[in-house]
mmCIF file of C-alpha atoms in Angstrom:
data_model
loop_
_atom_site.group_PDB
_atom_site.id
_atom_site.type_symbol
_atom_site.label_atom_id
_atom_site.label_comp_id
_atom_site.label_asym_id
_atom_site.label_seq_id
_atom_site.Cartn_x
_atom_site.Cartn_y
_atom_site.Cartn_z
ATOM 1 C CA UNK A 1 30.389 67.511 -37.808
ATOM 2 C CA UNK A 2 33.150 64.500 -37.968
ATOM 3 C CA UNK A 3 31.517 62.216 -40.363
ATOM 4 C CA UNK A 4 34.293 59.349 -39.241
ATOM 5 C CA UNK A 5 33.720 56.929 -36.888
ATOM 6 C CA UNK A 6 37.340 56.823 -35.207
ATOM 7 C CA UNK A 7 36.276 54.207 -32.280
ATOM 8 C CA UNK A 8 37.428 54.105 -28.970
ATOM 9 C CA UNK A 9 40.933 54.067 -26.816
ATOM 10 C CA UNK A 10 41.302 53.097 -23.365
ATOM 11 C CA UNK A 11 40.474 56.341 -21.602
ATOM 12 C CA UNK A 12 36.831 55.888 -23.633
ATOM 13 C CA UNK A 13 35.633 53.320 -22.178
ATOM 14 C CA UNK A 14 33.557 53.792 -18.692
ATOM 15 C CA UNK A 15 32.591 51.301 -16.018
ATOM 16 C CA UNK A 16 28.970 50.036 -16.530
ATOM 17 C CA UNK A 17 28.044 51.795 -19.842
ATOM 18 C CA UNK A 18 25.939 50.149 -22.125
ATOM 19 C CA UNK A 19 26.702 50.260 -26.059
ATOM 20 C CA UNK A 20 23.602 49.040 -28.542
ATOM 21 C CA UNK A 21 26.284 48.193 -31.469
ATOM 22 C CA UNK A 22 24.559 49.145 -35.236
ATOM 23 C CA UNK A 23 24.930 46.935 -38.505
ATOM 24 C CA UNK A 24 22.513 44.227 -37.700
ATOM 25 C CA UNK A 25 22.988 41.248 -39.566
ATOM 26 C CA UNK A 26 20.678 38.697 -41.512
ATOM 27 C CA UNK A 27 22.272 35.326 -42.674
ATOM 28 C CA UNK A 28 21.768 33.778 -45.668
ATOM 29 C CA UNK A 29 22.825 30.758 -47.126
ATOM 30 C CA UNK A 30 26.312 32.723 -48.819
ATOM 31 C CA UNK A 31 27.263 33.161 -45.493
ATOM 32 C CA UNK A 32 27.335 29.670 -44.653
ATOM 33 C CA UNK A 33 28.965 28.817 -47.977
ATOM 34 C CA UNK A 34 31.942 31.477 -47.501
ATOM 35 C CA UNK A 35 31.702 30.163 -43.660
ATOM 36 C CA UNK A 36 32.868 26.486 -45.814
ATOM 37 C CA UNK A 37 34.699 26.958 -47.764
ATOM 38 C CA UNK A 38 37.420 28.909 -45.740
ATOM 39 C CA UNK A 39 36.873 26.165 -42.703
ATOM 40 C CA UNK A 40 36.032 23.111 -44.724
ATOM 41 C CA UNK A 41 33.816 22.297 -41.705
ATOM 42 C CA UNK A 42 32.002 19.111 -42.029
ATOM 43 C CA UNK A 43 29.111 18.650 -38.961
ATOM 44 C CA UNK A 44 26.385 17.122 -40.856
ATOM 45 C CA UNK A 45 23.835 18.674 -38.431
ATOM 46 C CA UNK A 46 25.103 22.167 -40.249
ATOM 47 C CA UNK A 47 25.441 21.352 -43.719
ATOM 48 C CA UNK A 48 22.715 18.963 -44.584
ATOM 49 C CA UNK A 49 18.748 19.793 -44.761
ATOM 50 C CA UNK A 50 17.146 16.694 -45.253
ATOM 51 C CA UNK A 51 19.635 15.442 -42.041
ATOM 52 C CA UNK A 52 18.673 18.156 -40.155
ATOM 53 C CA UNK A 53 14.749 17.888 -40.590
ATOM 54 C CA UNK A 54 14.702 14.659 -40.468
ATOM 55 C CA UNK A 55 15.763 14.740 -36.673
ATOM 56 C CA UNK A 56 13.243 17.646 -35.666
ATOM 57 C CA UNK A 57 14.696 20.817 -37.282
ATOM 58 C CA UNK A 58 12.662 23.293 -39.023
ATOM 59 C CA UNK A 59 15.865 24.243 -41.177
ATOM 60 C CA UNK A 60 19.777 23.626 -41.227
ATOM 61 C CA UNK A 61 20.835 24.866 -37.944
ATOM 62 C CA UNK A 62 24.064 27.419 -38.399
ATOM 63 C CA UNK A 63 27.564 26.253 -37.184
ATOM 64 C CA UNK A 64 27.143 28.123 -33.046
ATOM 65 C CA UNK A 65 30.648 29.200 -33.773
ATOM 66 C CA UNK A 66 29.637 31.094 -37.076
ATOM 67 C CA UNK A 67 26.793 32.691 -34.944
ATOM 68 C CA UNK A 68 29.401 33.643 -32.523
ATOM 69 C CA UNK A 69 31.275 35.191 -34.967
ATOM 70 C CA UNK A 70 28.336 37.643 -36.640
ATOM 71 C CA UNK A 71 28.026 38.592 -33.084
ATOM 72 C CA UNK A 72 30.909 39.206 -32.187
ATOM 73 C CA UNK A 73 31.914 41.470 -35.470
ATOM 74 C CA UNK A 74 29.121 43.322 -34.963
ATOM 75 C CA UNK A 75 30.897 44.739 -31.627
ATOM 76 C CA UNK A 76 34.012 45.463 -33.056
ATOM 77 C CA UNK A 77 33.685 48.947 -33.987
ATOM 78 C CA UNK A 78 32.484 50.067 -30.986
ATOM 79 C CA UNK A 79 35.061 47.646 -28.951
ATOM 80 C CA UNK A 80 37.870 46.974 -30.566
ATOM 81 C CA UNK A 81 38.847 48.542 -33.686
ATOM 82 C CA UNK A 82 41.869 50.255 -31.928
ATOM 83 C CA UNK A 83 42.408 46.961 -30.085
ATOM 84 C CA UNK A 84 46.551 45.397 -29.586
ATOM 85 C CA UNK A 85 44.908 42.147 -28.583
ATOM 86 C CA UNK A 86 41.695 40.050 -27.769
ATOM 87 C CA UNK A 87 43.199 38.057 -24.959
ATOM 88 C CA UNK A 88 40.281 35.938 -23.882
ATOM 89 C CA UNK A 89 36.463 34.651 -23.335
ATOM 90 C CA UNK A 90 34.256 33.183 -20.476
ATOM 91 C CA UNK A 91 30.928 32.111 -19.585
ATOM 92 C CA UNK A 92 30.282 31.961 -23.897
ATOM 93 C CA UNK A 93 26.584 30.508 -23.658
ATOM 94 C CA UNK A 94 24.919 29.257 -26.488
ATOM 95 C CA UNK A 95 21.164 29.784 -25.950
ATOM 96 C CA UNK A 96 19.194 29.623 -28.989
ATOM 97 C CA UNK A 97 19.760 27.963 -32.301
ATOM 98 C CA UNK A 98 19.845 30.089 -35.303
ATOM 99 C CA UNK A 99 18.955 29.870 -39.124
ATOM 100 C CA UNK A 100 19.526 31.615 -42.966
ATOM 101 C CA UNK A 101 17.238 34.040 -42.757
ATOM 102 C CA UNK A 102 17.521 35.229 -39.185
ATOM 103 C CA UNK A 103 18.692 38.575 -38.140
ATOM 104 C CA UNK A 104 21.251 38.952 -35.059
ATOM 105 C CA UNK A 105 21.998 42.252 -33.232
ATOM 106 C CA UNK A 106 23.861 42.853 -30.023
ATOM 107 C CA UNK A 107 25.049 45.176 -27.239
ATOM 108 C CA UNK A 108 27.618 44.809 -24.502
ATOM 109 C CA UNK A 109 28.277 46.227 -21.249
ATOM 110 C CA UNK A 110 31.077 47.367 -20.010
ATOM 111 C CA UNK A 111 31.792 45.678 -16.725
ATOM 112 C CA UNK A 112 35.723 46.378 -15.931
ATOM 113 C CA UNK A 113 38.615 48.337 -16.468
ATOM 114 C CA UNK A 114 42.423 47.692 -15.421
ATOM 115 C CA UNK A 115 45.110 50.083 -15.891
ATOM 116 C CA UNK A 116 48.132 47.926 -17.622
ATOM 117 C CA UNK A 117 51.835 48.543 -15.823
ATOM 118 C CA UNK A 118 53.716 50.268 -19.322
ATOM 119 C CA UNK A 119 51.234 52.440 -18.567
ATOM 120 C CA UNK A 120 50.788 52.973 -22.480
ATOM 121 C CA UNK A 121 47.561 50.621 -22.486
ATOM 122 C CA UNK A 122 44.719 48.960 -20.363
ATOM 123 C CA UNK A 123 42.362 45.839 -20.679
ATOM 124 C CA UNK A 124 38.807 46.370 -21.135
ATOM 125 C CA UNK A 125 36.295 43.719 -20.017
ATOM 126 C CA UNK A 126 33.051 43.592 -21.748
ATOM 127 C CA UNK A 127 29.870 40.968 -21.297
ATOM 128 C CA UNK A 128 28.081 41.173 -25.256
ATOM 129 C CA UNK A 129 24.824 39.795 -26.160
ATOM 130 C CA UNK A 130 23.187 38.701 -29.391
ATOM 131 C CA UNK A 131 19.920 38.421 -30.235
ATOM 132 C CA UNK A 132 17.883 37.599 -33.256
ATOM 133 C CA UNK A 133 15.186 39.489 -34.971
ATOM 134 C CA UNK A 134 12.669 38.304 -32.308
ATOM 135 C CA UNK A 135 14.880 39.883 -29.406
ATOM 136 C CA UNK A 136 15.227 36.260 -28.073
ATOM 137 C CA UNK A 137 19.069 36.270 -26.790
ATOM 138 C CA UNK A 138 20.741 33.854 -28.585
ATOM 139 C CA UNK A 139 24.471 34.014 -27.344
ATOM 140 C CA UNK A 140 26.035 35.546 -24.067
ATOM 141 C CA UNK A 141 29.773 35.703 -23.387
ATOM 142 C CA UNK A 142 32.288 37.496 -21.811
ATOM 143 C CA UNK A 143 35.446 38.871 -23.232
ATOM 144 C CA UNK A 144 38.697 41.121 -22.553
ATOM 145 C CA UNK A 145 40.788 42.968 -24.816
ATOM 146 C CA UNK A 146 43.746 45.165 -24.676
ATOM 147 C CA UNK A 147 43.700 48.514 -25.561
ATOM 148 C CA UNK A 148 45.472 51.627 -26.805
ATOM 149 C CA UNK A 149 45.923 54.767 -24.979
ATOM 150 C CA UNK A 150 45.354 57.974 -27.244
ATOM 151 C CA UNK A 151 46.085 60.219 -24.505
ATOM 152 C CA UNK A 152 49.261 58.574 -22.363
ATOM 153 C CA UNK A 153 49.076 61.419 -19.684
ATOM 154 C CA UNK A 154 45.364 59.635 -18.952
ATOM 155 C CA UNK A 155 45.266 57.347 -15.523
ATOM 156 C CA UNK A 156 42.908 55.616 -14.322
ATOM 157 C CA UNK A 157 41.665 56.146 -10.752
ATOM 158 C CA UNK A 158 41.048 53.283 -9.594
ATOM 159 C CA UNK A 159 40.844 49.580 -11.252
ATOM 160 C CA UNK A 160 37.909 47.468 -11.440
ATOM 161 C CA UNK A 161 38.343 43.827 -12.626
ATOM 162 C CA UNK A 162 35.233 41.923 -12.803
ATOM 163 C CA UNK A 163 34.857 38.139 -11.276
ATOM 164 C CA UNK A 164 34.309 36.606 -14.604
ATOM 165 C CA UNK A 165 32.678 32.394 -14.387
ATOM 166 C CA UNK A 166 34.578 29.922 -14.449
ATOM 167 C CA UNK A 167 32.557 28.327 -15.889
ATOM 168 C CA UNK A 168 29.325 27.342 -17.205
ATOM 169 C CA UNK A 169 26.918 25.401 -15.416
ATOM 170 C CA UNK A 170 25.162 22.690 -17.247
ATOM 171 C CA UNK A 171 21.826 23.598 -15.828
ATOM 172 C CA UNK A 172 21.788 26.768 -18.364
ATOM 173 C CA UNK A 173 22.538 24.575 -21.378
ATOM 174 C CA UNK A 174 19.585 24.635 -23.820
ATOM 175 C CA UNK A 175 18.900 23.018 -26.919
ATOM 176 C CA UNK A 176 15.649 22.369 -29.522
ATOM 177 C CA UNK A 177 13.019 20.001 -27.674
ATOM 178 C CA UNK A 178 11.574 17.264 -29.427
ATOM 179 C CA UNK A 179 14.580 16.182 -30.901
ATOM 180 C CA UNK A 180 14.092 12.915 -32.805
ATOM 181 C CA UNK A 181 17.260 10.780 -31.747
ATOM 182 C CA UNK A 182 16.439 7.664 -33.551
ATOM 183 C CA UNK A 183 17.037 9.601 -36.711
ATOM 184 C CA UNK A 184 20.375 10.534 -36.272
ATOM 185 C CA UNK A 185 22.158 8.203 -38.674
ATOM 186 C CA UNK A 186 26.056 7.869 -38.451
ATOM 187 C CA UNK A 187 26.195 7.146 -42.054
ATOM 188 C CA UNK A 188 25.399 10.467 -42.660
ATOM 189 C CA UNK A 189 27.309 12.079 -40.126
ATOM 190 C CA UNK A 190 30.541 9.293 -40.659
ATOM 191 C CA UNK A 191 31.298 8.338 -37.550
ATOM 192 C CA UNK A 192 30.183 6.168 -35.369
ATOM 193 C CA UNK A 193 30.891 7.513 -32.088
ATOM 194 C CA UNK A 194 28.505 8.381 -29.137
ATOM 195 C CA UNK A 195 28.405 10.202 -26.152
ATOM 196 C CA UNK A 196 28.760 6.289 -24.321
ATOM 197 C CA UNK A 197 32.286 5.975 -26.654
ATOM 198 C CA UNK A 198 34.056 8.744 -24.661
ATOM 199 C CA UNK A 199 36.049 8.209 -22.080
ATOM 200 C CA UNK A 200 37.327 10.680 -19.095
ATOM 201 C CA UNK A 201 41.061 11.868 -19.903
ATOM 202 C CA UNK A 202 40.687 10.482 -23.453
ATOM 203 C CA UNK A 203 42.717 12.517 -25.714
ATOM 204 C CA UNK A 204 41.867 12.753 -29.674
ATOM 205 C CA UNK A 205 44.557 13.649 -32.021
ATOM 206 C CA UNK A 206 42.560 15.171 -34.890
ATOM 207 C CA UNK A 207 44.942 14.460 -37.324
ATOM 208 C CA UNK A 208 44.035 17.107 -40.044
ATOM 209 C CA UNK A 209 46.301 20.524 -39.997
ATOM 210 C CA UNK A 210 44.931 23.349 -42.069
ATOM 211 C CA UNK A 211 47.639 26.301 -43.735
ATOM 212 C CA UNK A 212 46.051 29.337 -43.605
ATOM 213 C CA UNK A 213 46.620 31.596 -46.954
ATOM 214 C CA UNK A 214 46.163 35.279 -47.149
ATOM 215 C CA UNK A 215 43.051 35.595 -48.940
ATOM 216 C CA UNK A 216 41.108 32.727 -46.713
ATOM 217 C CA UNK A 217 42.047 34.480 -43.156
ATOM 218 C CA UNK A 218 40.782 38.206 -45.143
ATOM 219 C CA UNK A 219 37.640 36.323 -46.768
ATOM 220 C CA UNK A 220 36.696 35.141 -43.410
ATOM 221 C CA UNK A 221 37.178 37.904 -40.985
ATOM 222 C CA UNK A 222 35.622 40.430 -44.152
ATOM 223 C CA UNK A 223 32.593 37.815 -43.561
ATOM 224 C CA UNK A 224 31.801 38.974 -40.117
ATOM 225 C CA UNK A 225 32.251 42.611 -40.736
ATOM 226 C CA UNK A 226 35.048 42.341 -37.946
ATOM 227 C CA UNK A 227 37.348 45.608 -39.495
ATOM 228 C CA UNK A 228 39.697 45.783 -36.487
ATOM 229 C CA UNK A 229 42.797 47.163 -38.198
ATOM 230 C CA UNK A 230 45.398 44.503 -37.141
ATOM 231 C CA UNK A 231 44.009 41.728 -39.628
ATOM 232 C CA UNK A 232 43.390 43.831 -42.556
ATOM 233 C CA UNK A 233 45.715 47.405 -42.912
ATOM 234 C CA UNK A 234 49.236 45.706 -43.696
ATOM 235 C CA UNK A 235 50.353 49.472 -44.467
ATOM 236 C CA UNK A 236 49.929 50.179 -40.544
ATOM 237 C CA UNK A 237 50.628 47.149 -39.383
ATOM 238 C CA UNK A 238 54.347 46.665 -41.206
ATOM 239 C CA UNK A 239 55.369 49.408 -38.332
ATOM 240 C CA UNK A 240 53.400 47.110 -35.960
ATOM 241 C CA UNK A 241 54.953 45.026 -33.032
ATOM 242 C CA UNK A 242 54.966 41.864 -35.494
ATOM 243 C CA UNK A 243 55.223 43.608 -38.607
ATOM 244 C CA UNK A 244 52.315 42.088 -40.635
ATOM 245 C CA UNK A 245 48.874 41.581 -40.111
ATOM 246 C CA UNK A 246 47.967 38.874 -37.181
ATOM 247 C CA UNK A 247 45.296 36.386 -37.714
ATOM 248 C CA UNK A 248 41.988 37.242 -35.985
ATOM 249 C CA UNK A 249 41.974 34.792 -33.272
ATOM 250 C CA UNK A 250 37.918 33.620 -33.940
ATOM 251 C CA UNK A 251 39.154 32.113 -37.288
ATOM 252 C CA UNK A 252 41.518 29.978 -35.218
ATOM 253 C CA UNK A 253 38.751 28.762 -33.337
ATOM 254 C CA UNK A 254 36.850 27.771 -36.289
ATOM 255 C CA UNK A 255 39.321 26.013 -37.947
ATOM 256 C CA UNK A 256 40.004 24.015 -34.448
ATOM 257 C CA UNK A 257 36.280 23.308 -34.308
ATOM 258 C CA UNK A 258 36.574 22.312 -37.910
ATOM 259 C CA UNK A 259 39.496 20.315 -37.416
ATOM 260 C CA UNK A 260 37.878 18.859 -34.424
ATOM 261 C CA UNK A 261 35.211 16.810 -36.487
ATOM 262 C CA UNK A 262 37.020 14.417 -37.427
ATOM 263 C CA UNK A 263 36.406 12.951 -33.864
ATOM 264 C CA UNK A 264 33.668 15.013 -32.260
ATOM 265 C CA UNK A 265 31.514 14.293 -35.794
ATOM 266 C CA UNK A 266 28.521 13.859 -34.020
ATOM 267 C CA UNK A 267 28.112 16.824 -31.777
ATOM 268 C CA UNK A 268 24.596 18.657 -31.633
ATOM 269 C CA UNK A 269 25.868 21.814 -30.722
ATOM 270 C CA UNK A 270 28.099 23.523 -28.697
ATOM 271 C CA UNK A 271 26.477 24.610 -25.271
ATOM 272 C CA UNK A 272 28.469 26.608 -23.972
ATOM 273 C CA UNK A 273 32.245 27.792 -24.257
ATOM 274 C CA UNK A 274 33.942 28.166 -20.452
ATOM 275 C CA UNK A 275 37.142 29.870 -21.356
ATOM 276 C CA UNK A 276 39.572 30.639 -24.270
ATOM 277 C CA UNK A 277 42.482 32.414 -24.525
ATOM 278 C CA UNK A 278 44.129 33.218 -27.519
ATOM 279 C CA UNK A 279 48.145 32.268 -26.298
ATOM 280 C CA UNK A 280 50.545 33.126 -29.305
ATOM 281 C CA UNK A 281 49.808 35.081 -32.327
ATOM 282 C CA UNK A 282 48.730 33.407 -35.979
ATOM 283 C CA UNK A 283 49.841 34.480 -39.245
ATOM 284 C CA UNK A 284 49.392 33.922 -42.744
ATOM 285 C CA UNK A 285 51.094 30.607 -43.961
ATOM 286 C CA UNK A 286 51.196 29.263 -40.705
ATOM 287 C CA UNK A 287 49.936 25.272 -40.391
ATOM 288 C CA UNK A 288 47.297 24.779 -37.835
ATOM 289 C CA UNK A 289 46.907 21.352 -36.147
ATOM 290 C CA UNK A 290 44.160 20.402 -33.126
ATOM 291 C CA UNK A 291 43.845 17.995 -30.427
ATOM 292 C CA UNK A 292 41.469 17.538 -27.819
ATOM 293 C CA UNK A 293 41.268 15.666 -23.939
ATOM 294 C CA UNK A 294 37.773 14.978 -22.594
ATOM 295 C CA UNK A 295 37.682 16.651 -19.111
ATOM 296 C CA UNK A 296 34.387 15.248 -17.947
ATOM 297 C CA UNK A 297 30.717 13.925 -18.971
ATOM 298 C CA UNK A 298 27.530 14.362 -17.924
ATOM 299 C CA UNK A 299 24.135 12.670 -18.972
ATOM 300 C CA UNK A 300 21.626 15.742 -19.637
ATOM 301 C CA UNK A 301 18.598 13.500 -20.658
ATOM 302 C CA UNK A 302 17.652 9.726 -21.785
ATOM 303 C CA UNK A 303 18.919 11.294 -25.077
ATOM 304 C CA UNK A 304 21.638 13.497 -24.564
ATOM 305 C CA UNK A 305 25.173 13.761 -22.932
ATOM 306 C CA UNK A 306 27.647 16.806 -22.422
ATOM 307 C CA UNK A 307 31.370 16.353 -22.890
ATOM 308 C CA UNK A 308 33.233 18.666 -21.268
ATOM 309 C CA UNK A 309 36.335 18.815 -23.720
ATOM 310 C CA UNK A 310 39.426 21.095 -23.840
ATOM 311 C CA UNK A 311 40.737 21.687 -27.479
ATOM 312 C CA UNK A 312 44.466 22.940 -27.833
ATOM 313 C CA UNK A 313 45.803 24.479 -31.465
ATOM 314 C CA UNK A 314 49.453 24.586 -32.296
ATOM 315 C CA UNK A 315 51.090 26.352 -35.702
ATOM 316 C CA UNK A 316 53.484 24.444 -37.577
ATOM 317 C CA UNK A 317 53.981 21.553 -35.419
ATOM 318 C CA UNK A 318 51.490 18.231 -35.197
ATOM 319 C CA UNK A 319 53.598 16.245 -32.595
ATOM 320 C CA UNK A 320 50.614 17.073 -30.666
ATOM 321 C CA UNK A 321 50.577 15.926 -26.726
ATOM 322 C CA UNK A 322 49.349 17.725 -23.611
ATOM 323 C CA UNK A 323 51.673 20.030 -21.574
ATOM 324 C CA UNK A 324 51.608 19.270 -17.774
ATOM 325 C CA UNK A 325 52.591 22.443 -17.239
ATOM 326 C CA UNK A 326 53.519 25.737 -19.199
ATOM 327 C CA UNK A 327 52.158 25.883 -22.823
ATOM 328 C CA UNK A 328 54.847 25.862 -25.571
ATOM 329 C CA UNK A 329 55.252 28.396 -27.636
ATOM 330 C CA UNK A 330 53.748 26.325 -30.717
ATOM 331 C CA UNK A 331 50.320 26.452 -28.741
ATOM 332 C CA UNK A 332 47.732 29.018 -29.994
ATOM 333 C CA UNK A 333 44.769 28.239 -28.505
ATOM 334 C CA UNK A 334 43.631 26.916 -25.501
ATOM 335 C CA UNK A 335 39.330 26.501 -25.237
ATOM 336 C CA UNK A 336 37.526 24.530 -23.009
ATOM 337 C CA UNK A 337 34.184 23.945 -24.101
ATOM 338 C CA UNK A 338 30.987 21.809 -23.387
ATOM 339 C CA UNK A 339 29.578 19.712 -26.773
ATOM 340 C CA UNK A 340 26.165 17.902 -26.877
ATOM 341 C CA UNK A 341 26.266 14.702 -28.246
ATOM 342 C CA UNK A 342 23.287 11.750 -28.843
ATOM 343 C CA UNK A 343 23.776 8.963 -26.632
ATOM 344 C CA UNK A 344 23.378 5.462 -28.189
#
């Protein structure tokens, strides 16, 4: 009997299968510290108690991209611990909020395969789900990732490459009820900015840039339980196509997101991510930088508006203006996303 869990290449993986991933996860109030201090995130509506249940909340409400992120490591075994690459995300919905002391699981489905041309790898599409210790879903996405082949005399018959959304529609974004707006106090949260502020097309410079060190980019991807072998085994990966370990690309996003309140500081949540791709790699000592253009708005209630915002990150370079056209190569990230914000 092989007690080692090896994980999966590309000729593993088969159309439709569902995999119930192990490891669930409870969150306590260490994770959200560790989930600080190596973002420096400052949304009051995550960090603060008394803020929190003073506008309805039971308890803090965890950052939706940490949640994302216990999720999301809890599929990597099964997914993508032989991965090259996570190349991208759609449809991310974020149903439910969660707390310390809830428990998330997930699964994921495999819903397409695609046979890459060096004929050495393939990309793997996958649709995950998390849910918390009630088995009320609390986070849906999409993803793809490109994978080894173990076996390079393996070919696929026949690719299938899912229609993945475009995006999500705000009629499935969800948040707490009974919400007590007149509460929310821009003192606390330091800016004050509402949803009426925002303007179509604006762009935000966020100002702040963020070097990631060795230890902070381990700490953090050690905190999700993501192992995938190309952010932590330097011995493997200094014969690698880069020849050191690449960043895990959901730390990127959280230090956007963190970077991002200093001008989105009094977002609710996030409802719902439409699509990310992860366009250069990161590494250790590189300088991260964020800026954001509002895309559209939406009033959701008498209290509540949605900005639909997309947030690009660039290493080592904060002369920060949108591309009309190709991305340069300073570009890491590109997310579009849909925020809830108070309105005045």
């Amino acid at each position: 009997m092989d007690k080692n869990f090896k994980s999966r290449y590309f000729e593993d993986y088969v159309l439709g299968e569902i995999i119930n991933h192990s490891v669930p996860r409870t969150l306590t109030e260490g994770d959200v510290s560790i989930y600080l201090a190596t973002t420096g995130s400052r949304y009051a509506i995550n960090y603060s108690k008394e803020f929190s249940k003073k506008i309805g909340f039971l308890s803090t409400p965890i950052d939706d991209i940490l949640t994302f992120h216990i999720v999301f490591g809890r599929t990597v075994p099964d997914l993508s611990l032989n991965a090259i690459a996570n190349l991208g995300y759609a449809g991310v919905k974020f149903l439910k909020p969660v707390f310390i002391g809830d428990t998330l699981s997930a699964s994921s489905k495999i819903i397409g395969l695609k046979e890459n041309s060096n004929g050495k790898t393939g990309t793997v599409y996958v649709e995950s789900i998390g849910k918390n210790q009630n088995s009320e879903v609390v986070l849906k996405y999409y993803r793809w990732l490109m994978m080894r082949k173990k076996d390079l005399d393996f070919k696929l018959k026949k690719n299938q490459i899912p229609e993945l959304p475009k995006e999500v529609n705000s009629v499935d974004f969800t948040f707490s009820e009974n919400l007590n707006f007149r509460e929310w106090d821009p003192k606390i949260t330091g800016s004050n900015a509402f949803y009426d502020d925002y303007k179509k097309n604006e762009e935000i410079h966020h100002l702040d840039g963020q070097t990631i060190e060795e230890a902070e980019h381990q700490i953090a991807t050690r905190l999700y339980q993501n192992n995938a072998r190309v952010h932590f085994n330097q011995h493997v990966e200094k014969d690698g196509r880069f020849g050191r370990r690449i960043i895990y690309g959901g730390y990127i996003i959280s230090l956007a997101r963190a970077i991002s309140c200093n001008g989105f500081a009094n977002t609710l949540k996030i409802a719902a991510i439409h699509s990310g791709k992860h366009t250069a790699p990161t590494f250790s000592g590189d300088t991260i930088y964020a800026w954001s253009k509002v895309l559209d708005k939406e009033i959701i209630n008498e209290n509540i508006g949605s900005l639909k915002v997309q947030t690009l990150a660039s290493k080592n370079n904060s002369n920060l203006s949108f591309p009309e056209e190709k991305l340069p190569e300073h570009i890491v990230l590109d997310i579009i996303y849909s925020i809830l914000i108070p309105i005045k």
